[in-house]
Amino acid sequence: MPLEAGLQQFVDAIAAQSLPDDLRELRAVSERALPQLQGAPPPVAHVIEHTFAARDGQLLQLRVYTPEGQADGPAPALLFAHGGGWFQCSLAVYDGPCRALAQSSGCVVVAVGYRLAPEHPFPVPLHDVADAWQWLQANARRLGLDPQRLAIGGDSAGGNLAAACCLQLQQLGLPQPRHQLLLYPALDAGMDTASYREYGNGYYLSAELMQRCWQAYLGGRALEQAPALASPAHATDLQGLAAASILSCEYDPLRDEAEQYAQRLQAAGIDCTLERLPGMIHACIHLHTVTASTDVALQRAGALLRQALC
């Protein structure tokens, strides 16, 4: 389906702007702009913050969102890694989307404040998310969560980190999450798909910016030499990974890599649901004030998560 008029005006306005050359400047811009695009954050029952130590001793934050109407007993939960090209966004920027996902899914959402590139390139963000996963497993009962109903997920770069965490657990012979929820994930540093050629310019996320994201994350490595834990599309063995729900967006340069990964999971015998969101662009979970139709992304994500865990 074609872009709605509001979304078309939005992507046209973004395409006409010049992005800062410094990723840290762009980080500051998104920190201000994205919450305004999201609109008012929805209510939840409560939000609690925790601190945990990563493997190198660095203290990191977790923000735990409990939805309203949570049933009695241990609750299902999702460890969520935010997007932002590995170099931008934060727990504060994702407060609204995490609240909305908790409410739409009926699950507790545990957002992890991992460290960002280029200051902390691969594998630091992945290690931070993996360490948060281990902490969540170890502390689930204390938090009132069901250790048998823990999922991992994220959007864009966060979807990459969630998928890579599952791959790392597989390689280490450790138990998989109950489910992985990947929203328009960045999975292939090769950046060579039809959707990149068709939607890599003029649809909010550009191929040029995505290349800068990969370069920052890989910390000087050549994109074509990205290891599978950085670029999960390069993984050769997908056997035994967690069941998955993957959402792609019609007008997104990352669309094809998300859908190809879903198809590879299915071919490996993994229970994987793939849905393409028609008329949607990358990062649509932030664009409520542009058009309320973008709410479909978190609504569908919540429904799929509820189905997987509840």
mmCIF file of C-alpha atoms in Angstrom:
data_model
loop_
_atom_site.group_PDB
_atom_site.id
_atom_site.type_symbol
_atom_site.label_atom_id
_atom_site.label_comp_id
_atom_site.label_asym_id
_atom_site.label_seq_id
_atom_site.Cartn_x
_atom_site.Cartn_y
_atom_site.Cartn_z
ATOM 1 C CA MET A 1 0.000 0.000 0.000
ATOM 2 C CA PRO A 2 1.229 3.573 -0.600
ATOM 3 C CA LEU A 3 2.570 5.752 2.176
ATOM 4 C CA GLU A 4 -0.047 7.794 3.974
ATOM 5 C CA ALA A 5 0.090 11.503 3.218
ATOM 6 C CA GLY A 6 1.438 12.281 6.686
ATOM 7 C CA LEU A 7 4.221 9.725 6.416
ATOM 8 C CA GLN A 8 5.082 10.905 2.909
ATOM 9 C CA GLN A 9 5.409 14.485 4.133
ATOM 10 C CA PHE A 10 7.558 13.275 7.042
ATOM 11 C CA VAL A 11 10.009 11.289 4.909
ATOM 12 C CA ASP A 12 10.213 14.131 2.386
ATOM 13 C CA ALA A 13 11.070 16.596 5.156
ATOM 14 C CA ILE A 14 13.742 14.260 6.557
ATOM 15 C CA ALA A 15 15.251 13.716 3.100
ATOM 16 C CA ALA A 16 15.592 17.480 2.644
ATOM 17 C CA GLN A 17 17.641 17.844 5.846
ATOM 18 C CA SER A 18 21.402 17.478 6.163
ATOM 19 C CA LEU A 19 22.522 15.086 8.874
ATOM 20 C CA PRO A 20 25.353 16.112 11.207
ATOM 21 C CA ASP A 21 28.693 14.594 10.250
ATOM 22 C CA ASP A 22 29.397 13.692 13.875
ATOM 23 C CA LEU A 23 27.335 10.764 15.159
ATOM 24 C CA ARG A 24 27.418 12.239 18.654
ATOM 25 C CA GLU A 25 25.659 15.348 17.343
ATOM 26 C CA LEU A 26 23.070 13.169 15.630
ATOM 27 C CA ARG A 27 22.649 11.283 18.916
ATOM 28 C CA ALA A 28 21.773 14.544 20.678
ATOM 29 C CA VAL A 29 19.265 15.456 17.959
ATOM 30 C CA SER A 30 17.422 12.145 18.227
ATOM 31 C CA GLU A 31 17.411 12.348 22.036
ATOM 32 C CA ARG A 32 15.352 15.538 21.727
ATOM 33 C CA ALA A 33 13.243 14.733 18.669
ATOM 34 C CA LEU A 34 12.081 11.147 19.067
ATOM 35 C CA PRO A 35 10.104 11.582 22.321
ATOM 36 C CA GLN A 36 8.237 14.476 20.704
ATOM 37 C CA LEU A 37 7.325 12.288 17.729
ATOM 38 C CA GLN A 38 6.075 9.539 20.045
ATOM 39 C CA GLY A 39 3.495 11.673 21.811
ATOM 40 C CA ALA A 40 2.427 11.254 25.436
ATOM 41 C CA PRO A 41 3.756 8.068 27.070
ATOM 42 C CA PRO A 42 0.951 5.634 27.966
ATOM 43 C CA PRO A 43 0.363 4.739 31.607
ATOM 44 C CA VAL A 44 1.572 1.484 33.148
ATOM 45 C CA ALA A 45 1.137 0.066 36.628
ATOM 46 C CA HIS A 46 4.659 1.003 37.701
ATOM 47 C CA VAL A 47 8.244 1.458 36.551
ATOM 48 C CA ILE A 48 11.233 0.341 38.626
ATOM 49 C CA GLU A 49 14.928 0.796 37.857
ATOM 50 C CA HIS A 50 17.677 -1.659 38.697
ATOM 51 C CA THR A 51 21.449 -1.609 38.338
ATOM 52 C CA PHE A 52 23.589 -4.581 37.378
ATOM 53 C CA ALA A 53 27.290 -5.098 36.733
ATOM 54 C CA ALA A 54 28.414 -6.062 33.243
ATOM 55 C CA ARG A 55 31.246 -8.555 32.812
ATOM 56 C CA ASP A 56 33.871 -5.783 32.921
ATOM 57 C CA GLY A 57 32.403 -4.337 36.116
ATOM 58 C CA GLN A 58 30.633 -1.394 34.453
ATOM 59 C CA LEU A 59 27.301 -0.634 36.125
ATOM 60 C CA LEU A 60 24.364 -0.534 33.719
ATOM 61 C CA GLN A 61 20.703 0.351 34.118
ATOM 62 C CA LEU A 62 17.591 -1.739 33.609
ATOM 63 C CA ARG A 63 14.119 -0.240 33.562
ATOM 64 C CA VAL A 64 11.246 -2.615 34.413
ATOM 65 C CA TYR A 65 7.756 -1.790 33.103
ATOM 66 C CA THR A 66 4.808 -3.635 34.651
ATOM 67 C CA PRO A 67 1.553 -3.286 32.684
ATOM 68 C CA GLU A 68 -1.758 -2.411 34.234
ATOM 69 C CA GLY A 69 -4.021 -5.359 34.976
ATOM 70 C CA GLN A 70 -1.146 -7.801 35.512
ATOM 71 C CA ALA A 71 -2.530 -11.160 36.642
ATOM 72 C CA ASP A 72 -1.494 -12.642 39.986
ATOM 73 C CA GLY A 73 1.471 -14.996 39.984
ATOM 74 C CA PRO A 74 4.840 -14.963 38.235
ATOM 75 C CA ALA A 75 4.643 -12.813 35.102
ATOM 76 C CA PRO A 76 6.052 -13.334 31.615
ATOM 77 C CA ALA A 77 8.725 -10.830 30.648
ATOM 78 C CA LEU A 78 10.667 -9.487 27.681
ATOM 79 C CA LEU A 79 14.241 -8.218 27.846
ATOM 80 C CA PHE A 80 14.184 -5.352 25.343
ATOM 81 C CA ALA A 81 17.187 -3.804 23.579
ATOM 82 C CA HIS A 82 16.436 -0.438 21.987
ATOM 83 C CA GLY A 83 17.261 0.589 18.440
ATOM 84 C CA GLY A 84 19.248 3.567 17.244
ATOM 85 C CA GLY A 85 21.965 2.175 15.004
ATOM 86 C CA TRP A 86 24.048 1.098 18.022
ATOM 87 C CA PHE A 87 25.159 4.716 18.495
ATOM 88 C CA GLN A 88 22.082 6.584 19.695
ATOM 89 C CA CYS A 89 18.936 6.402 21.845
ATOM 90 C CA SER A 90 18.580 5.497 25.496
ATOM 91 C CA LEU A 91 16.208 4.239 28.150
ATOM 92 C CA ALA A 92 14.725 7.741 28.305
ATOM 93 C CA VAL A 93 14.057 7.890 24.558
ATOM 94 C CA TYR A 94 12.385 4.475 24.643
ATOM 95 C CA ASP A 95 10.237 5.094 27.687
ATOM 96 C CA GLY A 96 7.076 5.560 25.600
ATOM 97 C CA PRO A 97 7.523 2.552 23.297
ATOM 98 C CA CYS A 98 8.384 0.275 26.235
ATOM 99 C CA ARG A 99 5.280 1.388 28.089
ATOM 100 C CA ALA A 100 3.161 0.769 24.995
ATOM 101 C CA LEU A 101 4.690 -2.669 24.441
ATOM 102 C CA ALA A 102 4.091 -3.668 28.061
ATOM 103 C CA GLN A 103 0.456 -2.643 27.791
ATOM 104 C CA SER A 104 -0.158 -4.264 24.387
ATOM 105 C CA SER A 105 1.501 -7.543 25.380
ATOM 106 C CA GLY A 106 0.437 -7.857 29.000
ATOM 107 C CA CYS A 107 4.067 -8.773 29.721
ATOM 108 C CA VAL A 108 6.652 -7.082 31.893
ATOM 109 C CA VAL A 109 9.174 -5.274 29.692
ATOM 110 C CA VAL A 110 12.743 -5.015 30.990
ATOM 111 C CA ALA A 111 14.667 -2.416 28.984
ATOM 112 C CA VAL A 112 18.458 -2.547 29.069
ATOM 113 C CA GLY A 113 20.647 0.558 28.829
ATOM 114 C CA TYR A 114 23.569 -0.950 26.945
ATOM 115 C CA ARG A 115 26.657 1.063 26.023
ATOM 116 C CA LEU A 116 26.816 2.757 22.637
ATOM 117 C CA ALA A 117 29.203 2.912 19.706
ATOM 118 C CA PRO A 118 31.437 4.483 18.534
ATOM 119 C CA GLU A 119 32.783 4.825 22.088
ATOM 120 C CA HIS A 120 31.902 1.164 22.742
ATOM 121 C CA PRO A 121 31.923 -0.814 19.474
ATOM 122 C CA PHE A 122 31.183 -4.517 18.971
ATOM 123 C CA PRO A 123 31.199 -6.686 20.998
ATOM 124 C CA VAL A 124 30.499 -4.382 23.985
ATOM 125 C CA PRO A 125 26.795 -3.694 23.238
ATOM 126 C CA LEU A 126 26.197 -7.402 22.615
ATOM 127 C CA HIS A 127 28.021 -8.346 25.815
ATOM 128 C CA ASP A 128 25.941 -5.821 27.758
ATOM 129 C CA VAL A 129 22.682 -7.292 26.453
ATOM 130 C CA ALA A 130 23.906 -10.844 27.054
ATOM 131 C CA ASP A 131 24.902 -9.922 30.610
ATOM 132 C CA ALA A 132 21.499 -8.325 31.155
ATOM 133 C CA TRP A 133 19.896 -11.565 29.951
ATOM 134 C CA GLN A 134 21.896 -13.598 32.449
ATOM 135 C CA TRP A 135 21.010 -11.140 35.233
ATOM 136 C CA LEU A 136 17.314 -11.345 34.339
ATOM 137 C CA GLN A 137 17.367 -15.126 34.419
ATOM 138 C CA ALA A 138 19.139 -15.158 37.785
ATOM 139 C CA ASN A 139 16.786 -12.599 39.329
ATOM 140 C CA ALA A 140 13.481 -13.515 37.688
ATOM 141 C CA ARG A 141 11.823 -15.030 40.745
ATOM 142 C CA ARG A 142 12.919 -12.158 42.966
ATOM 143 C CA LEU A 143 11.295 -9.757 40.473
ATOM 144 C CA GLY A 144 8.046 -11.736 40.412
ATOM 145 C CA LEU A 145 8.750 -13.090 36.922
ATOM 146 C CA ASP A 146 8.326 -16.568 35.516
ATOM 147 C CA PRO A 147 11.786 -17.909 34.549
ATOM 148 C CA GLN A 148 10.126 -20.259 32.054
ATOM 149 C CA ARG A 149 8.473 -17.383 30.196
ATOM 150 C CA LEU A 150 11.330 -15.008 29.468
ATOM 151 C CA ALA A 151 11.797 -13.604 25.969
ATOM 152 C CA ILE A 152 14.349 -11.323 24.369
ATOM 153 C CA GLY A 153 13.762 -8.725 21.687
ATOM 154 C CA GLY A 154 14.399 -5.316 20.270
ATOM 155 C CA ASP A 155 13.910 -3.058 17.302
ATOM 156 C CA SER A 156 16.413 -2.260 14.534
ATOM 157 C CA ALA A 157 19.898 -2.387 16.102
ATOM 158 C CA GLY A 158 18.258 -3.771 19.237
ATOM 159 C CA GLY A 159 16.748 -6.554 17.132
ATOM 160 C CA ASN A 160 20.267 -7.289 15.948
ATOM 161 C CA LEU A 161 21.474 -7.554 19.550
ATOM 162 C CA ALA A 162 18.587 -9.822 20.526
ATOM 163 C CA ALA A 163 19.167 -12.146 17.567
ATOM 164 C CA ALA A 164 22.927 -12.176 18.215
ATOM 165 C CA CYS A 165 22.363 -12.966 21.885
ATOM 166 C CA CYS A 166 20.381 -16.052 20.865
ATOM 167 C CA LEU A 167 23.186 -17.070 18.505
ATOM 168 C CA GLN A 168 25.750 -16.631 21.265
ATOM 169 C CA LEU A 169 23.702 -18.741 23.679
ATOM 170 C CA GLN A 170 23.490 -21.430 20.985
ATOM 171 C CA GLN A 171 27.257 -21.373 20.485
ATOM 172 C CA LEU A 172 27.853 -21.667 24.246
ATOM 173 C CA GLY A 173 25.355 -24.501 24.625
ATOM 174 C CA LEU A 174 23.187 -22.452 26.997
ATOM 175 C CA PRO A 175 19.365 -22.488 27.155
ATOM 176 C CA GLN A 176 17.513 -20.290 24.705
ATOM 177 C CA PRO A 177 14.903 -17.677 25.639
ATOM 178 C CA ARG A 178 11.297 -18.781 25.313
ATOM 179 C CA HIS A 179 10.959 -16.420 22.336
ATOM 180 C CA GLN A 180 12.752 -13.742 20.338
ATOM 181 C CA LEU A 181 10.854 -10.672 19.122
ATOM 182 C CA LEU A 182 12.633 -8.826 16.305
ATOM 183 C CA LEU A 183 11.149 -5.561 15.033
ATOM 184 C CA TYR A 184 12.574 -4.467 11.651
ATOM 185 C CA PRO A 185 15.988 -5.800 12.744
ATOM 186 C CA ALA A 186 19.366 -4.818 11.261
ATOM 187 C CA LEU A 187 20.880 -8.211 10.500
ATOM 188 C CA ASP A 188 23.150 -7.941 7.462
ATOM 189 C CA ALA A 189 26.214 -5.713 7.271
ATOM 190 C CA GLY A 190 26.401 -6.568 3.571
ATOM 191 C CA MET A 191 23.601 -4.060 2.854
ATOM 192 C CA ASP A 192 23.008 -5.665 -0.555
ATOM 193 C CA THR A 193 19.334 -6.419 -0.983
ATOM 194 C CA ALA A 194 16.570 -5.257 -3.283
ATOM 195 C CA SER A 195 14.947 -3.290 -0.460
ATOM 196 C CA TYR A 196 18.188 -1.328 0.049
ATOM 197 C CA ARG A 197 18.226 -0.448 -3.628
ATOM 198 C CA GLU A 198 14.547 0.505 -3.636
ATOM 199 C CA TYR A 199 14.155 2.224 -0.276
ATOM 200 C CA GLY A 200 17.696 3.240 0.668
ATOM 201 C CA ASN A 201 17.029 6.907 -0.042
ATOM 202 C CA GLY A 202 13.990 9.021 0.756
ATOM 203 C CA TYR A 203 12.299 6.734 3.299
ATOM 204 C CA TYR A 204 13.671 8.089 6.606
ATOM 205 C CA LEU A 205 16.435 5.513 7.195
ATOM 206 C CA SER A 206 18.941 5.941 4.388
ATOM 207 C CA ALA A 207 21.562 3.498 3.144
ATOM 208 C CA GLU A 208 24.163 6.188 3.789
ATOM 209 C CA LEU A 209 23.212 6.498 7.455
ATOM 210 C CA MET A 210 22.980 2.742 7.850
ATOM 211 C CA GLN A 211 26.508 2.392 6.512
ATOM 212 C CA ARG A 212 27.701 4.875 9.137
ATOM 213 C CA CYS A 213 25.863 2.873 11.793
ATOM 214 C CA TRP A 214 27.566 -0.359 10.781
ATOM 215 C CA GLN A 215 30.966 1.324 10.610
ATOM 216 C CA ALA A 216 30.529 2.739 14.109
ATOM 217 C CA TYR A 217 29.371 -0.595 15.504
ATOM 218 C CA LEU A 218 32.105 -2.639 13.849
ATOM 219 C CA GLY A 219 34.808 -0.279 15.084
ATOM 220 C CA GLY A 220 36.999 -0.264 12.007
ATOM 221 C CA ARG A 221 36.278 -3.762 10.734
ATOM 222 C CA ALA A 222 35.341 -4.009 7.063
ATOM 223 C CA LEU A 223 31.585 -4.444 6.658
ATOM 224 C CA GLU A 224 32.024 -7.520 4.480
ATOM 225 C CA GLN A 225 34.131 -9.130 7.219
ATOM 226 C CA ALA A 226 31.592 -8.660 10.018
ATOM 227 C CA PRO A 227 31.387 -11.776 12.229
ATOM 228 C CA ALA A 228 28.074 -13.532 12.593
ATOM 229 C CA LEU A 229 27.573 -12.258 16.140
ATOM 230 C CA ALA A 230 27.674 -8.714 14.716
ATOM 231 C CA SER A 231 25.815 -9.545 11.501
ATOM 232 C CA PRO A 232 23.457 -12.473 12.261
ATOM 233 C CA ALA A 233 22.592 -12.934 8.583
ATOM 234 C CA HIS A 234 26.122 -14.356 8.265
ATOM 235 C CA ALA A 235 25.376 -17.178 10.741
ATOM 236 C CA THR A 236 25.626 -20.571 9.084
ATOM 237 C CA ASP A 237 23.864 -22.643 11.777
ATOM 238 C CA LEU A 238 20.431 -21.586 13.023
ATOM 239 C CA GLN A 239 19.489 -24.940 14.538
ATOM 240 C CA GLY A 240 18.040 -24.846 18.030
ATOM 241 C CA LEU A 241 17.442 -21.112 18.245
ATOM 242 C CA ALA A 242 14.456 -19.680 20.104
ATOM 243 C CA ALA A 243 11.091 -19.434 18.408
ATOM 244 C CA ALA A 244 10.690 -16.023 16.837
ATOM 245 C CA SER A 245 8.310 -13.300 15.755
ATOM 246 C CA ILE A 246 9.730 -10.944 13.149
ATOM 247 C CA LEU A 247 8.070 -7.757 11.899
ATOM 248 C CA SER A 248 9.303 -5.998 8.774
ATOM 249 C CA CYS A 249 8.171 -2.689 7.291
ATOM 250 C CA GLU A 250 7.159 -2.342 3.651
ATOM 251 C CA TYR A 251 9.152 0.838 2.945
ATOM 252 C CA ASP A 252 12.330 -0.027 4.834
ATOM 253 C CA PRO A 253 15.801 -0.735 3.431
ATOM 254 C CA LEU A 254 16.114 -3.426 6.143
ATOM 255 C CA ARG A 255 12.936 -5.199 5.029
ATOM 256 C CA ASP A 256 14.505 -7.961 2.947
ATOM 257 C CA GLU A 257 17.168 -8.993 5.459
ATOM 258 C CA ALA A 258 14.522 -9.340 8.173
ATOM 259 C CA GLU A 259 12.326 -11.463 5.919
ATOM 260 C CA GLN A 260 15.228 -13.574 4.658
ATOM 261 C CA TYR A 261 16.324 -14.285 8.235
ATOM 262 C CA ALA A 262 12.777 -15.355 9.110
ATOM 263 C CA GLN A 263 12.719 -17.684 6.122
ATOM 264 C CA ARG A 264 16.077 -19.185 7.137
ATOM 265 C CA LEU A 265 14.793 -19.764 10.678
ATOM 266 C CA GLN A 266 11.735 -21.508 9.269
ATOM 267 C CA ALA A 267 13.932 -23.649 6.998
ATOM 268 C CA ALA A 268 15.983 -24.635 10.065
ATOM 269 C CA GLY A 269 12.826 -25.906 11.756
ATOM 270 C CA ILE A 270 12.377 -22.909 14.065
ATOM 271 C CA ASP A 271 8.827 -21.803 14.833
ATOM 272 C CA CYS A 272 8.950 -18.325 13.313
ATOM 273 C CA THR A 273 6.123 -15.923 12.523
ATOM 274 C CA LEU A 274 6.882 -13.269 9.902
ATOM 275 C CA GLU A 275 4.642 -10.277 9.298
ATOM 276 C CA ARG A 276 5.222 -7.373 6.935
ATOM 277 C CA LEU A 277 3.608 -4.122 8.087
ATOM 278 C CA PRO A 278 2.096 -2.566 4.960
ATOM 279 C CA GLY A 279 2.674 1.133 4.409
ATOM 280 C CA MET A 280 5.129 1.399 7.297
ATOM 281 C CA ILE A 281 8.673 2.824 7.398
ATOM 282 C CA HIS A 282 11.664 2.072 9.603
ATOM 283 C CA ALA A 283 11.380 3.220 13.230
ATOM 284 C CA CYS A 284 7.610 3.576 12.931
ATOM 285 C CA ILE A 285 7.164 2.858 16.658
ATOM 286 C CA HIS A 286 8.286 6.456 17.271
ATOM 287 C CA LEU A 287 5.907 8.177 14.862
ATOM 288 C CA HIS A 288 2.520 8.345 16.623
ATOM 289 C CA THR A 289 2.286 12.114 16.210
ATOM 290 C CA VAL A 290 3.008 11.805 12.482
ATOM 291 C CA THR A 291 0.141 9.341 12.062
ATOM 292 C CA ALA A 292 -1.595 7.116 14.592
ATOM 293 C CA SER A 293 -1.590 4.272 12.047
ATOM 294 C CA THR A 294 2.035 3.613 13.049
ATOM 295 C CA ASP A 295 0.695 2.281 16.352
ATOM 296 C CA VAL A 296 0.102 -0.980 14.463
ATOM 297 C CA ALA A 297 3.762 -1.955 14.962
ATOM 298 C CA LEU A 298 3.628 -2.113 18.762
ATOM 299 C CA GLN A 299 0.086 -3.489 18.684
ATOM 300 C CA ARG A 300 1.138 -6.406 16.504
ATOM 301 C CA ALA A 301 4.368 -6.899 18.459
ATOM 302 C CA GLY A 302 2.387 -7.004 21.681
ATOM 303 C CA ALA A 303 -0.144 -9.466 20.297
ATOM 304 C CA LEU A 304 2.589 -11.805 19.045
ATOM 305 C CA LEU A 305 4.430 -11.613 22.361
ATOM 306 C CA ARG A 306 1.243 -12.275 24.299
ATOM 307 C CA GLN A 307 0.563 -15.304 22.107
ATOM 308 C CA ALA A 308 4.104 -16.619 22.671
ATOM 309 C CA LEU A 309 4.306 -16.117 26.451
ATOM 310 C CA CYS A 310 0.832 -15.891 27.959
#
